[in-house]
Amino acid sequence: MMTLREALEILAHHRGQRIVIATMSSASVWPSLSDTPLDFIYVPSAMGQGPSLAHGLALAQPERGVIVLNGDGCMLMNLGCLVTLAEHPANVYLLIIDNGLYEVTGGQPTPGAGRIDFAALARAVGIARVYSYDNASAWRAGAAEALTGPGPVVIWLKVEGRLGQSAPKAPRPMAEQIQRLRQAITEQIPEPPS
Amino acid sequence: MFDGPSVVAALEDCGVTHVVWLPDSDIGRWEPALRTASCLQLLRVCREGEAIALAAGLHLGGKRPIVLIQCTGLFEAGDSLRNIVHDLHLPLFLVIGVRSYHAHQRGASTDSCPIFTEPILRAWQLPYVLLDDRHRAADLAAAYRQAQAKNQAFAVLLPE
């Protein structure tokens, strides 16, 4: 098992010039690791819709990958997004950060916590590049491979649950985040995912 | 009256790049025209809340999508609609089929869809227009252009 912060620190080393969309618990940690215009803290959000937002962005900007940090609870609210991602492939790197809890509401267990195989779900809908890591050493060793090459990629990370967390806040207003992101997309020419 | 080829032509003329949809039995007839359109891409999704979020991502990335769904899906998609229209302030354009509208007008249906569609749009503070059989695809295009000029989210209702 690894902590959420450990998982995201490893990601921060490998995200390159990709857009990162952070939701829920990840949104409370990611800004302390990266706060560039390509970091989009999706707060306030529509429940479970982070992957779909990322998918649209990736389809609009095919040369630029989009990483989305999604919890297991959010994932369960929108499992159909996996099917849509397989139907319309794009450079989406979906990290399912599984702590088995609704962390920001007080740590209640998510349905099926500890029993759901998110990797099998992703493979079953036709996503070929699927990775699973349940400790920091394995994730650190595998991150470069998982995050290299074209999407869609699903990465299932098992992390420790945290209790006593409050709802995340964005570091700046949504309008400013959108303006920064659009400007960065326009001005920064990315290298294509290799 | 709307049909697939005229709707596709109107959307392409407006510069629409993507149609994100979940069809119903009426707008579903447009599928061959949408699927074979040269200048716009048809994106099939599993639920309507997802359609709205995916369209929002396209918007953020500089594209010009519309969402094409039935009112039943609108009822499901409230949280996405609220977030994208009122938190992200994106000028989402939705075309929504209203199930059983004509039968309801004749008193020949007990379907609750026509009862709730317009009140729900008003509750979500989403401006809309209802285009019936007297209207043409050009009217749909005009509604799209007007909403985009105002940078405003907007819905077109199509009675079924």
PDB file of C-alpha atoms in Angstrom, chain B:
ATOM      1  CA  MET B   1     -39.661  19.279 -39.925  1.00  0.00           C
ATOM      2  CA  PHE B   2     -36.173  18.032 -39.169  1.00  0.00           C
ATOM      3  CA  ASP B   3     -34.253  15.258 -40.857  1.00  0.00           C
ATOM      4  CA  GLY B   4     -30.728  13.986 -40.542  1.00  0.00           C
ATOM      5  CA  PRO B   5     -29.196  15.395 -43.720  1.00  0.00           C
ATOM      6  CA  SER B   6     -30.604  18.890 -43.233  1.00  0.00           C
ATOM      7  CA  VAL B   7     -29.609  18.960 -39.560  1.00  0.00           C
ATOM      8  CA  VAL B   8     -26.080  17.798 -40.360  1.00  0.00           C
ATOM      9  CA  ALA B   9     -25.765  20.390 -43.101  1.00  0.00           C
ATOM     10  CA  ALA B  10     -26.957  23.127 -40.753  1.00  0.00           C
ATOM     11  CA  LEU B  11     -24.597  22.057 -37.974  1.00  0.00           C
ATOM     12  CA  GLU B  12     -21.640  21.856 -40.313  1.00  0.00           C
ATOM     13  CA  ASP B  13     -22.503  25.281 -41.648  1.00  0.00           C
ATOM     14  CA  CYS B  14     -22.358  26.561 -38.061  1.00  0.00           C
ATOM     15  CA  GLY B  15     -18.895  25.082 -37.576  1.00  0.00           C
ATOM     16  CA  VAL B  16     -20.020  22.451 -35.092  1.00  0.00           C
ATOM     17  CA  THR B  17     -17.196  19.933 -34.723  1.00  0.00           C
ATOM     18  CA  HIS B  18     -18.688  17.167 -32.573  1.00  0.00           C
ATOM     19  CA  VAL B  19     -22.126  15.788 -31.794  1.00  0.00           C
ATOM     20  CA  VAL B  20     -22.110  14.021 -28.441  1.00  0.00           C
ATOM     21  CA  TRP B  21     -25.223  11.926 -28.256  1.00  0.00           C
ATOM     22  CA  LEU B  22     -27.393   9.266 -26.844  1.00  0.00           C
ATOM     23  CA  PRO B  23     -30.234   8.768 -29.319  1.00  0.00           C
ATOM     24  CA  ASP B  24     -33.943   8.264 -28.857  1.00  0.00           C
ATOM     25  CA  SER B  25     -36.386   6.853 -31.348  1.00  0.00           C
ATOM     26  CA  ASP B  26     -36.948  10.201 -33.109  1.00  0.00           C
ATOM     27  CA  ILE B  27     -33.510  11.788 -33.286  1.00  0.00           C
ATOM     28  CA  GLY B  28     -32.070   8.315 -33.704  1.00  0.00           C
ATOM     29  CA  ARG B  29     -33.182   8.503 -37.328  1.00  0.00           C
ATOM     30  CA  TRP B  30     -30.488  11.095 -37.885  1.00  0.00           C
ATOM     31  CA  GLU B  31     -27.764   8.571 -37.119  1.00  0.00           C
ATOM     32  CA  PRO B  32     -26.805   7.647 -40.708  1.00  0.00           C
ATOM     33  CA  ALA B  33     -26.348  11.307 -41.616  1.00  0.00           C
ATOM     34  CA  LEU B  34     -24.422  12.050 -38.434  1.00  0.00           C
ATOM     35  CA  ARG B  35     -22.245   8.980 -38.794  1.00  0.00           C
ATOM     36  CA  THR B  36     -21.247   9.829 -42.335  1.00  0.00           C
ATOM     37  CA  ALA B  37     -20.882  13.591 -41.897  1.00  0.00           C
ATOM     38  CA  SER B  38     -17.660  14.907 -43.324  1.00  0.00           C
ATOM     39  CA  CYS B  39     -17.004  17.855 -41.020  1.00  0.00           C
ATOM     40  CA  LEU B  40     -18.306  16.718 -37.650  1.00  0.00           C
ATOM     41  CA  GLN B  41     -17.636  13.723 -35.486  1.00  0.00           C
ATOM     42  CA  LEU B  42     -20.325  11.649 -33.800  1.00  0.00           C
ATOM     43  CA  LEU B  43     -19.424  10.598 -30.264  1.00  0.00           C
ATOM     44  CA  ARG B  44     -21.529   7.881 -28.661  1.00  0.00           C
ATOM     45  CA  VAL B  45     -21.707   7.911 -24.870  1.00  0.00           C
ATOM     46  CA  CYS B  46     -23.328   5.717 -22.252  1.00  0.00           C
ATOM     47  CA  ARG B  47     -25.242   8.326 -20.202  1.00  0.00           C
ATOM     48  CA  GLU B  48     -26.234  11.912 -20.665  1.00  0.00           C
ATOM     49  CA  GLY B  49     -24.320  13.353 -17.721  1.00  0.00           C
ATOM     50  CA  GLU B  50     -21.255  11.937 -19.373  1.00  0.00           C
ATOM     51  CA  ALA B  51     -22.252  13.577 -22.672  1.00  0.00           C
ATOM     52  CA  ILE B  52     -22.323  16.987 -21.049  1.00  0.00           C
ATOM     53  CA  ALA B  53     -18.939  16.555 -19.347  1.00  0.00           C
ATOM     54  CA  LEU B  54     -17.345  15.218 -22.512  1.00  0.00           C
ATOM     55  CA  ALA B  55     -18.706  18.177 -24.479  1.00  0.00           C
ATOM     56  CA  ALA B  56     -17.291  20.475 -21.801  1.00  0.00           C
ATOM     57  CA  GLY B  57     -13.841  18.986 -22.297  1.00  0.00           C
ATOM     58  CA  LEU B  58     -14.140  19.522 -26.026  1.00  0.00           C
ATOM     59  CA  HIS B  59     -15.084  23.145 -25.357  1.00  0.00           C
ATOM     60  CA  LEU B  60     -12.101  23.636 -23.075  1.00  0.00           C
ATOM     61  CA  GLY B  61      -9.912  22.194 -25.802  1.00  0.00           C
ATOM     62  CA  GLY B  62     -11.179  24.674 -28.383  1.00  0.00           C
ATOM     63  CA  LYS B  63     -13.807  22.627 -30.243  1.00  0.00           C
ATOM     64  CA  ARG B  64     -17.474  23.392 -30.915  1.00  0.00           C
ATOM     65  CA  PRO B  65     -19.572  20.456 -29.728  1.00  0.00           C
ATOM     66  CA  ILE B  66     -23.300  20.082 -29.234  1.00  0.00           C
ATOM     67  CA  VAL B  67     -25.108  17.559 -27.044  1.00  0.00           C
ATOM     68  CA  LEU B  68     -28.007  15.647 -28.569  1.00  0.00           C
ATOM     69  CA  ILE B  69     -30.143  13.695 -26.081  1.00  0.00           C
ATOM     70  CA  GLN B  70     -33.687  12.905 -24.985  1.00  0.00           C
ATOM     71  CA  CYS B  71     -35.394  14.650 -22.072  1.00  0.00           C
ATOM     72  CA  THR B  72     -35.165  11.476 -19.981  1.00  0.00           C
ATOM     73  CA  GLY B  73     -31.397  11.887 -20.150  1.00  0.00           C
ATOM     74  CA  LEU B  74     -31.687  15.538 -19.238  1.00  0.00           C
ATOM     75  CA  PHE B  75     -33.412  14.447 -16.045  1.00  0.00           C
ATOM     76  CA  GLU B  76     -30.473  12.172 -15.252  1.00  0.00           C
ATOM     77  CA  ALA B  77     -27.826  14.718 -16.159  1.00  0.00           C
ATOM     78  CA  GLY B  78     -28.711  17.510 -13.749  1.00  0.00           C
ATOM     79  CA  ASP B  79     -25.451  17.525 -11.810  1.00  0.00           C
ATOM     80  CA  SER B  80     -23.361  17.702 -14.970  1.00  0.00           C
ATOM     81  CA  LEU B  81     -25.551  20.446 -16.376  1.00  0.00           C
ATOM     82  CA  ARG B  82     -25.364  22.452 -13.168  1.00  0.00           C
ATOM     83  CA  ASN B  83     -21.593  22.160 -12.991  1.00  0.00           C
ATOM     84  CA  ILE B  84     -20.755  22.844 -16.628  1.00  0.00           C
ATOM     85  CA  VAL B  85     -23.236  25.678 -17.131  1.00  0.00           C
ATOM     86  CA  HIS B  86     -23.138  27.385 -13.743  1.00  0.00           C
ATOM     87  CA  ASP B  87     -19.690  26.538 -12.302  1.00  0.00           C
ATOM     88  CA  LEU B  88     -17.581  26.373 -15.448  1.00  0.00           C
ATOM     89  CA  HIS B  89     -19.791  28.824 -17.387  1.00  0.00           C
ATOM     90  CA  LEU B  90     -19.294  27.014 -20.674  1.00  0.00           C
ATOM     91  CA  PRO B  91     -21.710  27.843 -23.518  1.00  0.00           C
ATOM     92  CA  LEU B  92     -23.072  24.350 -23.819  1.00  0.00           C
ATOM     93  CA  PHE B  93     -25.646  23.832 -26.586  1.00  0.00           C
ATOM     94  CA  LEU B  94     -28.113  21.010 -26.137  1.00  0.00           C
ATOM     95  CA  VAL B  95     -30.742  19.612 -28.475  1.00  0.00           C
ATOM     96  CA  ILE B  96     -33.296  17.659 -26.481  1.00  0.00           C
ATOM     97  CA  GLY B  97     -36.086  15.472 -27.758  1.00  0.00           C
ATOM     98  CA  VAL B  98     -39.229  15.759 -25.647  1.00  0.00           C
ATOM     99  CA  ARG B  99     -40.806  12.334 -25.467  1.00  0.00           C
ATOM    100  CA  SER B 100     -44.590  12.130 -25.895  1.00  0.00           C
ATOM    101  CA  TYR B 101     -44.982  15.882 -26.335  1.00  0.00           C
ATOM    102  CA  HIS B 102     -47.502  15.653 -29.193  1.00  0.00           C
ATOM    103  CA  ALA B 103     -49.509  12.903 -27.534  1.00  0.00           C
ATOM    104  CA  HIS B 104     -49.563  14.890 -24.322  1.00  0.00           C
ATOM    105  CA  GLN B 105     -50.907  17.922 -26.189  1.00  0.00           C
ATOM    106  CA  ARG B 106     -53.732  15.768 -27.517  1.00  0.00           C
ATOM    107  CA  GLY B 107     -54.461  14.373 -24.074  1.00  0.00           C
ATOM    108  CA  ALA B 108     -53.487  10.953 -25.355  1.00  0.00           C
ATOM    109  CA  SER B 109     -50.515  10.173 -23.119  1.00  0.00           C
ATOM    110  CA  THR B 110     -49.853   9.663 -19.437  1.00  0.00           C
ATOM    111  CA  ASP B 111     -46.089   9.977 -19.970  1.00  0.00           C
ATOM    112  CA  SER B 112     -44.766  12.518 -17.446  1.00  0.00           C
ATOM    113  CA  CYS B 113     -41.852  13.617 -19.663  1.00  0.00           C
ATOM    114  CA  PRO B 114     -43.656  16.584 -21.251  1.00  0.00           C
ATOM    115  CA  ILE B 115     -44.840  17.784 -17.855  1.00  0.00           C
ATOM    116  CA  PHE B 116     -41.380  18.121 -16.384  1.00  0.00           C
ATOM    117  CA  THR B 117     -39.018  19.001 -19.227  1.00  0.00           C
ATOM    118  CA  GLU B 118     -39.597  22.743 -19.428  1.00  0.00           C
ATOM    119  CA  PRO B 119     -39.935  23.315 -15.651  1.00  0.00           C
ATOM    120  CA  ILE B 120     -36.649  21.479 -15.143  1.00  0.00           C
ATOM    121  CA  LEU B 121     -34.874  23.612 -17.723  1.00  0.00           C
ATOM    122  CA  ARG B 122     -36.230  26.712 -16.010  1.00  0.00           C
ATOM    123  CA  ALA B 123     -35.104  25.373 -12.636  1.00  0.00           C
ATOM    124  CA  TRP B 124     -31.593  24.888 -14.011  1.00  0.00           C
ATOM    125  CA  GLN B 125     -31.794  28.431 -15.418  1.00  0.00           C
ATOM    126  CA  LEU B 126     -31.042  27.202 -18.909  1.00  0.00           C
ATOM    127  CA  PRO B 127     -32.688  29.327 -21.621  1.00  0.00           C
ATOM    128  CA  TYR B 128     -34.393  27.338 -24.349  1.00  0.00           C
ATOM    129  CA  VAL B 129     -36.650  27.444 -27.373  1.00  0.00           C
ATOM    130  CA  LEU B 130     -39.098  24.832 -28.576  1.00  0.00           C
ATOM    131  CA  LEU B 131     -38.868  24.139 -32.306  1.00  0.00           C
ATOM    132  CA  ASP B 132     -41.835  22.173 -33.600  1.00  0.00           C
ATOM    133  CA  ASP B 133     -42.781  20.729 -36.974  1.00  0.00           C
ATOM    134  CA  ARG B 134     -43.179  24.190 -38.490  1.00  0.00           C
ATOM    135  CA  HIS B 135     -39.471  24.839 -38.005  1.00  0.00           C
ATOM    136  CA  ARG B 136     -36.538  23.776 -40.125  1.00  0.00           C
ATOM    137  CA  ALA B 137     -32.885  22.979 -39.597  1.00  0.00           C
ATOM    138  CA  ALA B 138     -32.113  26.603 -40.412  1.00  0.00           C
ATOM    139  CA  ASP B 139     -33.964  27.591 -37.233  1.00  0.00           C
ATOM    140  CA  LEU B 140     -31.807  25.200 -35.242  1.00  0.00           C
ATOM    141  CA  ALA B 141     -28.735  26.770 -36.786  1.00  0.00           C
ATOM    142  CA  ALA B 142     -30.013  30.242 -35.959  1.00  0.00           C
ATOM    143  CA  ALA B 143     -30.520  29.250 -32.319  1.00  0.00           C
ATOM    144  CA  TYR B 144     -26.993  27.871 -32.191  1.00  0.00           C
ATOM    145  CA  ARG B 145     -25.461  30.989 -33.712  1.00  0.00           C
ATOM    146  CA  GLN B 146     -27.399  33.269 -31.392  1.00  0.00           C
ATOM    147  CA  ALA B 147     -26.334  31.329 -28.293  1.00  0.00           C
ATOM    148  CA  GLN B 148     -22.699  31.281 -29.371  1.00  0.00           C
ATOM    149  CA  ALA B 149     -22.751  35.000 -30.121  1.00  0.00           C
ATOM    150  CA  LYS B 150     -23.937  35.598 -26.564  1.00  0.00           C
ATOM    151  CA  ASN B 151     -21.476  33.004 -25.215  1.00  0.00           C
ATOM    152  CA  GLN B 152     -24.510  31.505 -23.523  1.00  0.00           C
ATOM    153  CA  ALA B 153     -25.579  27.978 -22.723  1.00  0.00           C
ATOM    154  CA  PHE B 154     -28.822  27.162 -24.492  1.00  0.00           C
ATOM    155  CA  ALA B 155     -31.210  24.309 -25.244  1.00  0.00           C
ATOM    156  CA  VAL B 156     -33.445  23.538 -28.194  1.00  0.00           C
ATOM    157  CA  LEU B 157     -36.417  21.317 -27.448  1.00  0.00           C
ATOM    158  CA  LEU B 158     -37.769  19.091 -30.202  1.00  0.00           C
ATOM    159  CA  PRO B 159     -41.321  17.820 -29.540  1.00  0.00           C
ATOM    160  CA  GLU B 160     -41.769  14.123 -30.281  1.00  0.00           C
TER     161      GLU B 160
END
